[in-house]
Coordinates of C-alpha atoms and ligand atoms in Angstrom, one line a residue:
Chain E
X12 CA 40.6 -2.3 95.8
X13 CA 37.3 -1.6 94.4
X14 CA 34.6 0.7 96.4
X15 CA 31.3 -0.4 98.6
X16 CA 28.1 1.6 98.3
X17 CA 25.5 1.9 100.2
X18 CA 22.5 1.5 98.0
X19 CA 18.6 2.6 98.8
X20 CA 16.0 1.9 96.0
X21 CA 12.5 1.2 96.1
X22 CA 11.5 -2.2 95.0
X23 CA 8.1 -3.3 94.0
X24 CA 6.6 -0.5 96.5
X25 CA 8.7 -1.3 99.4
X26 CA 12.1 1.0 100.6
X27 CA 15.0 -1.5 100.3
X28 CA 18.8 -1.0 101.5
X29 CA 21.6 -2.8 101.3
X30 CA 25.5 -2.4 100.6
X31 CA 27.5 -3.8 97.6
X32 CA 30.9 -3.7 95.9
X33 CA 30.7 -1.2 92.6
X34 CA 30.6 -4.3 90.4
X35 CA 27.7 -5.7 91.2
X36 CA 24.8 -5.3 88.8
X37 CA 21.3 -4.6 89.7
X38 CA 20.4 -8.1 88.6
X39 CA 22.8 -9.9 91.6
X40 CA 21.7 -6.9 93.7
X41 CA 18.5 -8.2 93.6
X42 CA 19.2 -11.5 93.9
X43 CA 21.5 -12.0 96.1
X44 CA 21.1 -9.1 98.3
X45 CA 17.7 -8.7 98.5
X46 CA 16.7 -12.4 97.7
X47 CA 14.3 -11.9 94.8
X48 CA 15.3 -14.8 92.4
X49 CA 12.6 -14.0 90.3
X50 CA 14.6 -12.3 88.1
X51 CA 16.7 -14.5 85.9
X52 CA 19.9 -14.4 84.5
X53 CA 20.6 -15.6 81.0
X54 CA 23.6 -14.2 78.9
X55 CA 24.5 -11.7 81.4
X56 CA 25.9 -9.1 78.5
X57 CA 22.5 -7.4 77.3
X58 CA 21.5 -10.0 74.3
X59 CA 18.7 -12.2 75.8
X60 CA 16.4 -10.0 78.1
X61 CA 15.9 -12.6 80.8
X62 CA 17.0 -10.3 83.4
X63 CA 14.5 -7.4 82.4
X64 CA 13.2 -5.2 85.0
X65 CA 11.4 -2.0 84.9
X66 CA 13.7 0.7 86.3
X67 CA 11.3 4.3 87.1
X68 CA 8.7 2.2 85.0
X69 CA 11.2 1.3 82.2
X70 CA 12.2 -1.9 80.9
X71 CA 16.1 -2.1 81.4
X72 CA 18.7 -5.4 81.6
X73 CA 19.2 -5.5 84.7
X74 CA 22.5 -7.4 84.2
X75 CA 23.8 -4.2 82.4
X76 CA 22.7 -1.6 85.1
X77 CA 24.9 -1.3 88.3
X78 CA 23.3 -1.8 91.2
X79 CA 24.7 1.6 92.3
X80 CA 22.8 3.0 89.2
X81 CA 19.7 2.6 90.4
X82 CA 20.5 4.2 93.8
X83 CA 17.3 6.4 94.6
X84 CA 15.5 4.8 92.0
X85 CA 12.1 2.4 92.1
X86 CA 12.3 -1.1 90.6
X87 CA 9.8 -3.5 89.6
X88 CA 10.8 -6.8 89.6
X89 CA 8.4 -10.2 88.4
X90 CA 7.7 -10.3 92.5
X91 CA 5.9 -7.0 92.6
X92 CA 3.7 -7.7 89.2
X93 CA 1.2 -10.1 90.9
X94 CA -1.2 -8.5 93.9
X95 CA -0.3 -8.7 97.4
X96 CA -3.0 -11.9 98.0
X97 CA -0.9 -13.6 95.2
X98 CA -3.5 -13.0 92.7
X99 CA -2.2 -13.5 89.0
X100 CA -1.9 -9.7 87.1
X101 CA -3.6 -9.8 83.6
X102 CA -0.7 -10.3 81.9
X103 CA 0.7 -13.1 83.9
X104 CA -3.1 -14.6 83.7
X105 CA -3.0 -14.3 79.8
X106 CA 0.4 -16.0 79.7
X107 CA -1.0 -18.9 81.5
X108 CA -4.1 -19.1 78.9
X109 CA -2.4 -18.9 76.2
X110 CA 0.6 -21.1 77.0
X111 CA 2.9 -18.4 76.2
X112 CA 5.4 -20.5 78.3
X113 CA 7.4 -23.6 78.9
X114 CA 10.6 -23.5 80.7
X115 CA 9.8 -20.2 82.1
X116 CA 13.2 -19.1 82.3
X117 CA 12.5 -16.1 79.9
X118 CA 9.0 -15.2 81.2
X119 CA 9.8 -12.8 84.2
X120 CA 11.7 -11.0 81.4
X121 CA 8.9 -11.3 78.8
X122 CA 6.1 -10.3 81.5
X123 CA 7.7 -7.1 82.3
X124 CA 8.6 -5.8 79.1
X125 CA 4.7 -6.7 78.5
X126 CA 3.3 -4.8 81.0
X127 CA 5.7 -1.7 80.2
X128 CA 4.3 -1.6 76.9
X129 CA 0.3 -1.8 78.4
X130 CA 1.2 0.6 80.8
X131 CA 2.1 3.0 78.0
X132 CA 0.2 1.7 75.1
X133 CA -3.2 -0.2 76.2
X134 CA -3.9 -1.3 72.6
X135 CA -0.7 -2.2 70.7
X136 CA -0.9 -3.9 67.1
X137 CA 1.4 -6.7 66.3
X138 CA 4.0 -4.5 65.2
X139 CA 4.4 -2.7 68.6
X140 CA 4.1 -6.0 70.2
X141 CA 7.2 -7.3 68.4
X142 CA 9.0 -4.2 69.2
X143 CA 8.7 -4.5 72.6
X144 CA 9.3 -7.8 73.4
X145 CA 11.8 -8.3 69.9
X146 CA 14.5 -8.1 72.4
X147 CA 13.6 -11.1 74.8
X148 CA 14.4 -14.5 73.3
X149 CA 12.5 -17.6 74.0
X150 CA 13.9 -20.9 73.7
X151 CA 10.9 -22.9 74.2
X152 CA 7.9 -21.2 72.9
X153 CA 8.4 -20.0 69.3
X154 CA 7.1 -16.7 70.3
X155 CA 3.4 -17.1 69.0
X156 CA 1.5 -17.8 71.6
X157 CA 3.9 -15.2 73.6
X158 CA 2.3 -12.4 71.0
X159 CA -0.9 -14.0 71.5
X160 CA -0.9 -13.4 75.5
X161 CA 0.0 -9.4 75.1
X162 CA -3.4 -9.3 72.9
X163 CA -5.4 -11.5 75.4
X164 CA -4.1 -9.5 78.2
X165 CA -4.4 -6.0 76.5
X166 CA -8.6 -7.0 75.8
X167 CA -8.7 -8.4 79.6
X168 CA -7.5 -4.7 80.7
X169 CA -9.5 -3.0 78.4
X170 CA -12.6 -4.8 79.4
X171 CA -11.9 -4.7 83.1
X172 CA -13.2 -1.8 84.9
X173 CA -10.6 1.0 85.1
X174 CA -7.8 0.7 88.4
X175 CA -6.6 3.7 89.6
X176 CA -3.3 2.3 88.5
X177 CA -4.0 2.2 85.1
X178 CA -5.5 6.0 85.2
X179 CA -2.2 6.9 86.7
X180 CA -0.6 5.2 84.0
X181 CA -2.6 7.0 80.8
X182 CA -2.2 10.5 83.2
X183 CA 1.7 9.8 82.1
X184 CA 1.3 10.3 78.4
Chain R
X13 CA 30.5 -13.1 83.3
X14 CA 31.5 -10.3 86.3
X15 CA 33.5 -7.4 86.6
X16 CA 37.1 -6.9 88.3
X17 CA 36.7 -4.9 90.9
X18 CA 37.2 -1.3 90.5
X19 CA 36.4 2.1 92.3
X20 CA 33.1 3.8 90.9
X21 CA 33.0 7.9 91.3
X22 CA 30.0 9.5 91.0
X23 CA 30.6 13.2 90.5
X24 CA 27.8 16.0 90.4
X25 CA 29.1 18.3 88.1
X26 CA 31.0 18.1 84.8
X27 CA 34.4 19.8 86.2
X28 CA 34.2 17.2 89.3
X29 CA 34.6 14.3 86.5
X30 CA 37.3 16.3 84.4
X31 CA 39.3 16.5 87.8
X32 CA 38.8 12.6 88.8
X33 CA 39.5 11.8 85.0
X34 CA 43.1 13.7 85.2
X35 CA 43.5 12.2 88.2
X36 CA 43.1 8.7 87.2
X37 CA 43.1 8.5 82.7
X38 CA 45.1 5.7 82.3
X39 CA 43.3 3.5 84.8
X40 CA 39.9 5.1 84.4
X41 CA 37.0 4.8 82.1
X42 CA 33.9 6.6 81.9
X43 CA 30.6 5.4 82.3
X44 CA 27.7 6.7 80.5
X45 CA 24.3 4.5 79.8
X46 CA 27.0 1.6 80.4
X47 CA 25.2 -0.5 77.3
X48 CA 28.3 -1.1 75.5
X49 CA 30.9 -0.8 78.6
X50 CA 29.1 -2.7 81.2
X51 CA 29.0 -6.1 78.6
X52 CA 32.8 -5.3 78.1
X53 CA 33.2 -5.2 81.8
X54 CA 31.1 -8.6 82.4
X55 CA 33.3 -10.1 79.9
X56 CA 36.7 -8.9 81.3
X57 CA 37.5 -7.5 78.0
X58 CA 38.0 -4.2 79.8
X59 CA 39.3 -4.0 83.4
X60 CA 39.8 -0.4 84.7
X61 CA 40.7 0.6 88.4
X62 CA 38.2 3.5 88.3
X63 CA 34.7 3.8 86.6
X64 CA 33.4 7.9 86.4
X65 CA 29.7 7.9 86.0
X66 CA 28.4 10.7 84.3
X67 CA 25.1 9.5 85.7
X68 CA 24.7 12.2 88.2
X69 CA 25.9 15.1 86.1
X70 CA 22.3 17.3 85.3
X71 CA 24.0 19.4 83.1
X72 CA 25.0 17.1 80.7
X73 CA 21.3 15.2 79.9
X74 CA 19.8 18.4 78.2
X75 CA 18.6 19.0 74.8
X76 CA 17.9 22.4 73.7
X77 CA 17.6 24.5 70.9
X78 CA 19.6 27.7 69.6
X79 CA 18.7 30.0 67.0
X80 CA 20.3 27.7 64.5
X81 CA 21.4 24.3 66.2
X82 CA 20.0 21.6 68.4
X83 CA 22.4 20.6 71.2
X84 CA 22.2 17.3 72.5
X85 CA 24.1 16.6 76.0
X86 CA 26.5 13.5 75.7
X87 CA 24.0 11.9 78.6
X88 CA 20.9 12.3 76.4
X89 CA 19.4 9.0 76.3
X90 CA 18.9 7.6 73.2
X91 CA 15.4 6.9 73.9
X92 CA 14.8 10.7 75.5
X93 CA 15.9 11.7 72.3
X94 CA 13.9 9.7 70.1
X95 CA 10.8 10.8 71.7
X96 CA 11.5 14.4 71.6
X97 CA 9.9 16.5 69.2
X98 CA 12.6 18.9 68.7
X99 CA 14.8 16.4 67.6
X100 CA 11.9 15.5 64.9
X101 CA 11.6 18.7 63.7
X102 CA 15.4 20.0 63.7
X103 CA 17.4 17.1 63.1
X104 CA 15.1 14.5 61.2
X105 CA 18.0 12.0 60.6
X106 CA 18.8 11.8 64.2
X107 CA 15.0 11.0 64.8
X108 CA 15.3 8.4 61.8
X109 CA 18.1 6.6 63.2
X110 CA 16.9 5.9 66.8
X111 CA 14.3 3.1 65.9
X112 CA 17.1 1.1 64.1
X113 CA 19.4 1.0 67.4
X114 CA 19.2 -2.2 69.2
X115 CA 15.9 -2.2 71.3
X116 CA 13.7 -0.3 73.6
X117 CA 15.1 -1.2 77.1
X118 CA 18.6 -0.7 75.5
X119 CA 17.8 2.5 74.3
X120 CA 15.8 3.6 77.5
X121 CA 19.8 3.1 79.0
X122 CA 22.3 3.9 76.0
X123 CA 23.1 7.4 75.5
X124 CA 23.8 9.4 72.6
X125 CA 27.1 10.4 73.7
X126 CA 28.2 6.9 74.7
X127 CA 27.3 5.6 71.2
X128 CA 29.1 8.3 69.6
X129 CA 32.3 8.1 72.0
X130 CA 32.0 4.3 71.6
X131 CA 32.6 4.8 67.4
X132 CA 31.3 1.4 66.6
X133 CA 31.6 1.2 62.8
X134 CA 28.4 -0.2 62.6
X135 CA 26.6 2.0 64.8
X136 CA 24.1 4.5 63.7
X137 CA 24.6 7.7 65.4
X138 CA 28.0 8.0 64.4
X139 CA 27.0 7.8 60.7
X140 CA 24.0 10.4 61.4
X141 CA 26.3 12.9 63.0
X142 CA 29.1 12.5 60.1
X143 CA 26.1 13.4 57.8
X144 CA 25.1 16.1 59.7
X145 CA 28.4 17.4 60.2
X146 CA 27.7 17.8 63.5
X147 CA 30.2 19.2 66.3
X148 CA 31.7 17.6 69.0
X149 CA 32.4 19.8 71.9
X150 CA 34.9 18.2 74.4
X151 CA 35.9 19.2 77.6
X152 CA 38.9 18.3 79.6
X153 CA 41.7 19.5 81.9
X154 CA 43.0 21.9 78.9
X155 CA 39.6 23.3 78.8
X156 CA 37.0 23.3 76.0
X157 CA 37.6 22.2 72.5
X158 CA 35.3 21.5 69.1
X159 CA 35.7 18.7 66.9
X160 CA 34.6 18.1 63.4
X161 CA 32.8 14.9 62.7
X162 CA 35.2 14.3 60.2
X163 CA 37.9 14.2 62.6
X164 CA 36.2 13.3 65.6
X165 CA 35.8 9.5 64.4
X166 CA 39.3 8.1 63.9
X167 CA 39.3 4.3 63.3
X168 CA 37.1 1.1 64.8
X169 CA 36.3 2.1 68.6
X170 CA 38.6 5.0 68.4
X171 CA 37.9 8.3 68.3
X172 CA 39.8 12.1 68.6
X173 CA 39.1 12.2 72.4
X174 CA 41.9 12.2 74.8
X175 CA 42.2 9.9 77.5
X176 CA 41.4 12.9 80.0
X177 CA 38.8 14.3 78.2
X178 CA 35.0 14.1 78.3
X179 CA 32.3 14.6 75.4
X180 CA 30.3 17.0 76.7
X181 CA 27.7 17.8 74.0
X182 CA 27.1 17.6 70.1
X183 CA 25.6 20.0 67.8
X184 CA 23.7 20.0 65.1
X185 CA 22.7 22.3 62.3
X186 CA 18.8 22.7 62.1
X187 CA 17.7 21.2 59.6
X188 CA 16.3 23.5 56.5
X189 CA 12.0 23.5 56.0
X190 CA 11.0 21.0 53.1
X191 CA 13.7 18.4 54.6
X192 CA 13.5 14.7 55.2
X193 CA 15.3 11.9 56.2
X194 CA 15.5 8.0 56.5
X195 CA 17.8 5.1 57.7
X196 CA 17.9 2.2 56.5
X197 CA 19.8 -0.9 57.1
X198 CA 20.2 -4.8 56.8
X199 CA 21.1 -7.1 59.7
X200 CA 21.0 -10.4 60.7
X201 CA 18.2 -10.3 63.5
X202 CA 16.2 -7.3 64.4
X203 CA 17.9 -5.3 66.8
X204 CA 21.4 -6.2 66.4
X205 CA 24.3 -3.9 65.2
X206 CA 23.4 -3.7 61.1
X207 CA 25.7 -5.4 58.5
X208 CA 25.5 -2.4 56.7
X209 CA 23.5 0.8 56.9
X210 CA 22.7 3.9 54.9
X211 CA 21.3 7.6 56.5
X212 CA 20.1 9.8 54.1
X213 CA 19.1 13.4 54.9
X214 CA 17.3 15.8 51.7
X215 CA 16.1 19.1 51.4
X216 CA 13.7 19.8 48.3
X217 CA 13.9 22.8 46.3
X218 CA 11.1 23.2 43.7
X219 CA 11.2 19.2 43.3
X220 CA 14.8 19.3 43.0
X221 CA 17.2 17.8 45.5
X222 CA 19.5 20.4 47.6
X223 CA 21.7 19.6 50.3
X224 CA 22.1 16.1 50.2
X225 CA 23.7 13.9 52.8
X226 CA 24.4 10.7 52.6
X227 CA 26.5 8.5 55.1
X228 CA 27.0 4.5 55.2
X229 CA 27.5 2.3 58.4
X230 CA 29.8 -1.2 58.2
X231 CA 31.7 -0.4 54.9
X232 CA 34.6 0.8 56.8
X233 CA 36.8 1.9 60.0
X234 CA 34.3 4.7 60.1
X235 CA 31.4 5.9 58.8
X236 CA 31.6 6.7 55.3
X237 CA 30.1 9.7 53.8
X238 CA 29.4 9.2 50.0
X239 CA 30.5 12.5 48.6
X240 CA 30.4 11.5 45.5
X241 CA 26.7 10.3 45.6
X242 CA 25.6 13.3 47.2
X243 CA 27.2 15.5 44.3
X244 CA 25.6 13.1 41.4
X245 CA 22.1 13.6 43.1
X246 CA 22.5 17.7 44.6
X247 CA 20.1 19.3 41.9
X248 CA 18.2 16.8 40.4
X249 CA 15.4 15.2 40.9
X250 CA 15.9 11.2 42.4
X251 CA 14.7 9.4 39.2
X252 CA 15.5 5.3 39.2
X253 CA 18.2 6.1 36.8
X254 CA 20.2 8.9 38.5
X255 CA 20.1 6.7 41.9
X256 CA 21.6 3.8 39.9
X257 CA 24.6 5.9 38.9
X258 CA 25.0 6.9 42.3
X259 CA 24.6 3.6 43.8
X260 CA 27.1 2.6 41.4
X261 CA 29.4 5.4 42.4
X262 CA 29.3 4.3 46.0
X263 CA 30.1 0.6 45.3
X264 CA 33.4 2.1 43.1
X265 CA 34.3 4.1 46.3
X266 CA 34.2 1.6 49.1
X267 CA 35.8 -0.9 50.5
X268 CA 34.4 -2.8 53.1
X269 CA 35.8 -5.8 54.1
X270 CA 34.1 -9.4 54.4
X271 CA 33.7 -11.6 57.9
X272 CA 31.5 -14.6 59.2
X273 CA 28.3 -12.3 58.6
X274 CA 28.6 -11.1 55.3
X275 CA 31.3 -10.9 52.3
X276 CA 32.8 -7.8 51.0
X277 CA 30.8 -8.3 48.0
X278 CA 27.5 -8.3 49.3
X279 CA 28.4 -5.4 51.8
X280 CA 29.4 -3.4 48.7
X281 CA 26.3 -4.5 46.8
X282 CA 23.4 -4.1 49.6
X283 CA 25.6 -0.6 50.2
X284 CA 24.2 0.9 46.8
X285 CA 20.6 -0.4 47.6
X286 CA 20.6 0.8 51.5
X287 CA 21.3 4.1 49.8
X288 CA 19.2 4.4 46.8
X289 CA 15.8 3.3 49.7
X290 CA 17.1 5.9 52.0
X291 CA 17.1 8.9 49.6
X292 CA 13.9 8.0 48.1
X293 CA 12.7 7.4 51.8
X294 CA 14.1 11.1 52.7
X295 CA 13.1 13.0 49.4
X296 CA 9.3 11.0 50.1
X297 CA 9.3 12.7 53.8
X298 CA 10.7 16.0 52.3
X299 CA 8.1 16.1 49.9
X300 CA 5.3 15.1 52.6
X301 CA 6.7 18.2 55.1
X302 CA 6.5 20.5 51.5
X303 CA 2.8 19.7 51.1
X304 CA 1.7 19.9 54.6
X305 CA 3.4 23.3 55.3
X306 CA 1.7 24.3 51.5
Ligands
FAD8 C1 22.3 -6.4 72.8 C2 22.7 -4.7 72.5 C3 22.3 -4.4 71.3 C4 22.8 -3.6 70.8 N1 22.4 -2.9 69.6 C5 23.3 -1.8 69.0 C6 22.6 -1.1 67.9 O1 22.0 -1.8 66.7 N2 23.2 0.0 67.4 C7 24.2 0.9 67.7 O2 24.5 1.9 67.5 N3 23.9 0.2 69.6 C8 23.8 -0.5 69.7 N4 23.9 -1.1 70.8 C9 25.0 -0.4 71.8 C10 24.3 0.5 72.4 O3 23.8 1.6 71.5 C11 24.9 1.9 73.5 O4 24.0 2.3 74.2 C12 26.1 2.6 72.9 O5 27.1 1.8 72.0 C13 26.8 2.9 73.9 O6 26.0 3.8 74.9 P1 26.2 4.0 76.7 O7 25.5 5.5 76.9 O8 25.7 3.0 77.3 O9 27.6 4.3 76.8 P2 28.8 3.3 77.8 O10 28.4 1.8 77.4 O11 28.4 3.9 79.3 O12 30.1 3.9 77.2 C14 30.7 3.4 75.9 C15 32.1 3.9 75.4 O13 32.3 5.0 75.4 C16 32.8 5.9 76.6 N5 31.9 7.3 76.8 C17 30.7 7.4 77.1 N6 30.1 8.4 77.3 C18 31.3 9.1 77.1 C19 31.7 10.6 77.3 N7 30.6 11.7 77.3 N8 33.0 11.2 76.9 C20 34.0 9.9 77.0 N9 33.9 8.9 76.5 C21 32.7 8.4 77.0 C22 33.1 5.0 77.5 O14 33.9 5.3 78.5 C23 32.8 3.8 77.3 O15 34.2 3.6 76.4 C24 23.4 -2.1 71.8 C25 23.8 -2.8 73.1 C26 23.3 -4.2 73.3 C27 23.5 -4.7 74.8
FES9 S1 20.7 -11.9 81.0 FE1 20.9 -9.9 81.2 S2 19.8 -9.4 79.0 FE2 20.7 -11.8 78.9
FES10 S1 9.5 -20.5 78.1 FE1 11.8 -21.4 77.6 S2 12.9 -19.7 77.4 FE2 11.3 -19.2 76.9

C-alpha cells in the first residue's frame, strides 16, 4: 500500500495544508486538493511546460515534482501573479497587449516562466528570453508575440516606480 | 499518466537512506531531482513499491574544494553547480556542459548525481565525468568505495552501482591554470537530448595543447573517450590539418547506431565536426585565460 503524507506549504503567500498519497504530483495537489486549476497539465512528463509554477521563486515543472517534495516550501501559481484586487501584473498585461495568447492553455506556464526571468534579469535580451521560455510549448501563437510580450513587460516594469517586491528581487542577486 | 501507488521514505541522513535501501533494495528506487524518474513513474515504465527521497539529506547537496579536488555532492542541483564560481574555475568542462542540459526549470530540480546515476548515453554529464576521469564515491551496507569513471558506466542506463548502493559524491581533479573547455552538440530541438555531443577540455602550454580530454555522447552505449584524437592533438597547436586528422581518427573508431532521429553515418560524421568545434573552443578559452593571467 502506498503512503499518505501531510503536506504544509505556502501557496501564493498563504499557508495551506492537505494530505495526499505519495504519488500525487504537485500539479494534481494544487488542482485537486487546493482547487487552484489555473495550473494546466499538458504532457505530464516534463516536456511541454504548461504546468510551470515557481518553487521558492524558481520555475519548475509541477507534473514532475511530487507534492511531498514541496512540503515546507513556497509555491507561486498563476492565481498568485495578479494583485489582490485582480489587477493584472505587468507580464499578464503585456501578454494581452501583444496578443501573446490564443487558446490560453500554455499561458499560465508562460507567464510564470517570464515572471521568473524578469525577477532575476530585469532587462533580458532575446537570447535570454528564448532560453527562459524555450522549454514552454505553445501550439497557437508561433512564439513571436510571446517574446514581444516579455520585452514589453520588461519595459513596463523598468519605467514603473520601484515597488518593494522588485527591490527585494534585486537584492537577492 | 499517474504513477502506481508507492511508499515514500524521506531519510534525513545518508546512513538512514542506506538502511532503507538495504531493507527494500529489490522493490525500491532512489529519488533525486525526479526529472528522469518521475516521467518514468508517470508512464508506469517504473513501478517501484518504495521510493527513497534523498532531498532531505543536507550533506549530499554540498559542493566543496579540497587542495586538489572539486567535490560535488550527488544531490547538488544542476542549476546550483551551473552558477557556482568554483565549478567554473576548477572544472570548466562541467560548467560548459550545463547550458546544454534540457531547460532551466529542469536544471532547477535535476541533480548532478541523478544524471550520472541515470547514465543516459545521450546525456552531457556522464561524458564530462569520463573526460575528466572523475571518481565516483558509492556508499552501501558494505561501506564506501570509489569507482573510476571508466568502470562506472556499464551500458545504456546501467552503472556499476549495486541495487543497495547510493552515489554520494563525485570528485573532479582541479583544472590546471590555462585550461579551457567547450561542449558542442546537435539535436533536433533546443533542450532535447542531443543526437551527438562532444566535450573537450585542454590546457595550453607555450601555445601547444597538453592534457587534452575529449569525450563523445550519443555514439555508443556509454560515453566514448576519444583517446586516438587526444593522442594526435597532444603536444601540438590545433591547426586545421591536425584537427581534420583527429576528426578522421574519431570517425574510424566509433561505431554509432542509427535510429529514427539520425542515421549511423550522420552521427559518425557529425561527431568529428563537433569534436573539432569543441577543441577549437576549448583552446580559445584556454588562451584567453592565459592572456588574462599574464
Ligand atoms: C524534458 C526533459 C529534457 C531533458 N533533457 C536532458 C538533456 O538534454 N540532457 C540530460 O543530460 N538530461 C536531460 N534530462 C534529464 C535531467 O538531466 C535529469 O535531471 C537527470 O537525468 C536525472 O537527474 P535527477 O536528479 O532528476 O534524478 P532522478 O530522476 O531522481 O533519478 C534518475 C535515476 O537515477 C537514480 N539515482 C538518482 N540519484 C541517485 C543516487 N544518488 N544514487 C543512486 N541512484 C540514484 C534514480 O533511482 C533513477 O533511477 C531531461 C529531462 C526532461 C524531463
Ligand atoms: S504537463 Fe508538465 S511539462 Fe507538460
Ligand atoms: S495559446 Fe494556445 S497553446 Fe499557447
